[in-house]
Amino acid sequence: MSLPPGRYLARFIGKDNPDSIGGMYATGKGLGQPIELDPNRPEFHGQQEWEFEPASEEGRDVYTINSRPGESWSYRSDSPVPGETIILDRPKPFRVQHSERSQGGHMFTIAPTQQLIGATLYVGAGEHQRELTLVPIPVVPDAPPAPLWELMRLEE
């Protein structure tokens, strides 16, 4: 199931809180700044809305994730590296795929299109961290699950 283009809230689903009420949402803090996880509260209005636009030249399920023109999910290096922070900057493409682990729902993994050998990098957050980072998941049997995102469509 591909994600329809549009505006979404992106709620992080940590391994310890898959069914928690409320949760933490990707929140833009300004150009060049790390994207952080914050509760969905009025003081963050407008900072938690993300436009998922297909990057058709990159292939299926590939999007740019934009806050406003010139402010998109990105990373500082030319090629992504484990632990690197996700920032608001010039757009970089991300693969957004429906999770096989989710029962119905709108659960997705988000990953850079450029990848390492031996591991897949996913957008997530470390335990007790608020900044979004690239989390490496080894490509081996019984690997830990990839970080998940619940993408909730906003009315136009």
Short mmCIF file of C-alpha atoms in Angstrom, two decimals:
data_model
loop_
_atom_site.label_atom_id
_atom_site.label_comp_id
_atom_site.label_asym_id
_atom_site.label_seq_id
_atom_site.Cartn_x
_atom_site.Cartn_y
_atom_site.Cartn_z
CA MET A 1 0.00 0.00 0.00
CA SER A 2 1.56 3.28 -1.10
CA LEU A 3 1.06 6.45 0.89
CA PRO A 4 -1.21 8.94 -0.92
CA PRO A 5 0.49 12.34 -1.30
CA GLY A 6 -0.73 14.97 1.14
CA ARG A 7 -0.33 16.57 4.56
CA TYR A 8 0.23 14.33 7.58
CA LEU A 9 1.12 14.26 11.24
CA ALA A 10 3.99 11.81 11.84
CA ARG A 11 3.66 10.03 15.21
CA PHE A 12 6.69 8.02 16.30
CA ILE A 13 5.91 4.48 17.45
CA GLY A 14 8.68 3.40 19.80
CA LYS A 15 9.20 -0.23 20.66
CA ASP A 16 7.99 0.42 24.22
CA ASN A 17 4.83 2.37 23.35
CA PRO A 18 3.12 0.85 20.32
CA ASP A 19 -0.40 1.41 21.65
CA SER A 20 0.13 4.46 23.83
CA ILE A 21 -2.38 7.28 23.71
CA GLY A 22 -0.94 10.65 22.73
CA GLY A 23 2.60 9.94 21.74
CA MET A 24 5.42 11.98 20.28
CA TYR A 25 5.33 13.66 16.87
CA ALA A 26 8.00 14.82 14.43
CA THR A 27 8.33 18.57 15.06
CA GLY A 28 10.26 21.05 12.94
CA LYS A 29 12.38 23.57 14.85
CA GLY A 30 13.61 25.73 11.97
CA LEU A 31 15.92 25.61 8.97
CA GLY A 32 19.16 23.75 9.71
CA GLN A 33 17.86 22.54 13.08
CA PRO A 34 17.26 18.92 14.13
CA ILE A 35 13.71 17.61 13.88
CA GLU A 36 12.57 16.60 17.37
CA LEU A 37 9.82 14.56 18.97
CA ASP A 38 7.23 16.56 20.89
CA PRO A 39 3.66 15.98 22.10
CA ASN A 40 0.86 17.18 19.81
CA ARG A 41 0.08 20.42 21.67
CA PRO A 42 -1.18 23.83 20.52
CA GLU A 43 2.25 25.46 20.95
CA PHE A 44 3.57 23.21 18.16
CA HIS A 45 0.73 24.01 15.72
CA GLY A 46 2.14 24.21 12.20
CA GLN A 47 5.47 22.66 13.19
CA GLN A 48 4.12 19.09 13.08
CA GLU A 49 2.45 19.15 9.66
CA TRP A 50 4.40 17.44 6.89
CA GLU A 51 3.69 17.43 3.16
CA PHE A 52 4.60 14.05 1.65
CA GLU A 53 5.30 14.69 -2.04
CA PRO A 54 6.24 11.87 -4.42
CA ALA A 55 9.77 12.09 -5.77
CA SER A 56 8.77 10.17 -8.90
CA GLU A 57 12.23 10.34 -10.45
CA GLU A 58 13.49 8.29 -7.49
CA GLY A 59 11.06 5.37 -7.90
CA ARG A 60 8.07 3.86 -6.12
CA ASP A 61 7.28 4.80 -2.50
CA VAL A 62 9.87 7.62 -2.53
CA TYR A 63 8.90 11.04 -1.18
CA THR A 64 10.27 14.35 -0.05
CA ILE A 65 8.87 15.31 3.36
CA ASN A 66 8.36 19.06 3.49
CA SER A 67 7.46 21.60 6.14
CA ARG A 68 7.44 24.64 3.82
CA PRO A 69 9.40 25.56 0.67
CA GLY A 70 13.11 25.05 1.31
CA GLU A 71 12.52 23.20 4.60
CA SER A 72 12.40 19.44 4.17
CA TRP A 73 13.60 16.32 5.97
CA SER A 74 17.30 16.01 5.25
CA TYR A 75 20.71 15.14 6.71
CA ARG A 76 24.01 17.03 6.52
CA SER A 77 26.25 14.43 4.83
CA ASP A 78 26.19 13.51 1.15
CA SER A 79 25.50 9.87 2.05
CA PRO A 80 23.58 8.96 5.21
CA VAL A 81 25.49 7.53 8.18
CA PRO A 82 24.24 5.68 11.29
CA GLY A 83 23.27 8.01 14.12
CA GLU A 84 23.12 11.07 11.88
CA THR A 85 20.51 13.64 12.89
CA ILE A 86 17.54 14.42 10.63
CA ILE A 87 17.36 18.18 10.05
CA LEU A 88 15.24 20.68 8.12
CA ASP A 89 17.18 21.63 4.99
CA ARG A 90 17.18 21.05 1.24
CA PRO A 91 15.01 18.03 0.40
CA LYS A 92 16.49 14.56 0.27
CA PRO A 93 14.39 11.58 -0.85
CA PHE A 94 13.08 9.06 1.67
CA ARG A 95 11.45 5.68 1.04
CA VAL A 96 8.12 5.51 2.90
CA GLN A 97 6.78 1.95 3.03
CA HIS A 98 3.79 0.39 4.73
CA SER A 99 4.94 -1.84 7.56
CA GLU A 100 4.31 -5.56 7.29
CA ARG A 101 4.16 -5.61 11.12
CA SER A 102 1.09 -3.36 11.35
CA GLN A 103 -2.39 -4.80 11.46
CA GLY A 104 -4.29 -2.45 9.17
CA GLY A 105 -3.48 1.04 10.44
CA HIS A 106 -1.27 3.60 8.84
CA MET A 107 2.09 2.37 10.09
CA PHE A 108 5.10 3.06 7.90
CA THR A 109 8.87 2.88 7.93
CA ILE A 110 10.83 5.90 6.69
CA ALA A 111 14.33 5.38 5.31
CA PRO A 112 16.84 7.26 3.15
CA THR A 113 17.00 5.97 -0.40
CA GLN A 114 20.81 5.64 -0.16
CA GLN A 115 21.74 2.71 2.07
CA LEU A 116 24.71 0.93 3.60
CA ILE A 117 25.83 -2.63 2.91
CA GLY A 118 24.85 -4.99 5.75
CA ALA A 119 22.34 -2.68 7.43
CA THR A 120 19.30 -0.60 6.56
CA LEU A 121 19.07 2.92 7.98
CA TYR A 122 15.64 4.02 9.23
CA VAL A 123 14.44 7.32 10.64
CA GLY A 124 13.77 6.86 14.35
CA ALA A 125 14.99 8.02 17.73
CA GLY A 126 17.21 6.40 20.29
CA GLU A 127 15.91 5.49 23.71
CA HIS A 128 15.37 8.66 25.81
CA GLN A 129 16.24 10.86 22.80
CA ARG A 130 14.10 13.55 21.23
CA GLU A 131 16.06 14.21 18.03
CA LEU A 132 15.30 12.12 14.96
CA THR A 133 18.31 10.09 13.86
CA LEU A 134 19.20 7.40 11.35
CA VAL A 135 18.93 4.07 13.16
CA PRO A 136 20.84 1.12 11.62
CA ILE A 137 19.05 -2.23 11.55
CA PRO A 138 21.30 -5.13 10.49
CA VAL A 139 20.22 -7.21 7.53
CA VAL A 140 20.28 -10.56 9.37
CA PRO A 141 17.68 -13.11 10.47
CA ASP A 142 15.87 -12.10 13.69
CA ALA A 143 17.05 -8.49 13.44
CA PRO A 144 15.34 -5.99 15.74
CA PRO A 145 12.25 -4.32 14.26
CA ALA A 146 12.61 -1.08 12.32
CA PRO A 147 11.23 2.12 13.88
CA LEU A 148 7.62 2.77 12.88
CA TRP A 149 5.66 5.93 12.14
CA GLU A 150 1.89 6.35 12.25
CA LEU A 151 1.08 8.79 9.46
CA MET A 152 -2.23 10.55 10.11
CA ARG A 153 -3.73 12.37 7.13
CA LEU A 154 -4.79 15.98 7.72
CA GLU A 155 -7.85 17.42 6.03
CA GLU A 156 -7.03 19.82 3.20
#
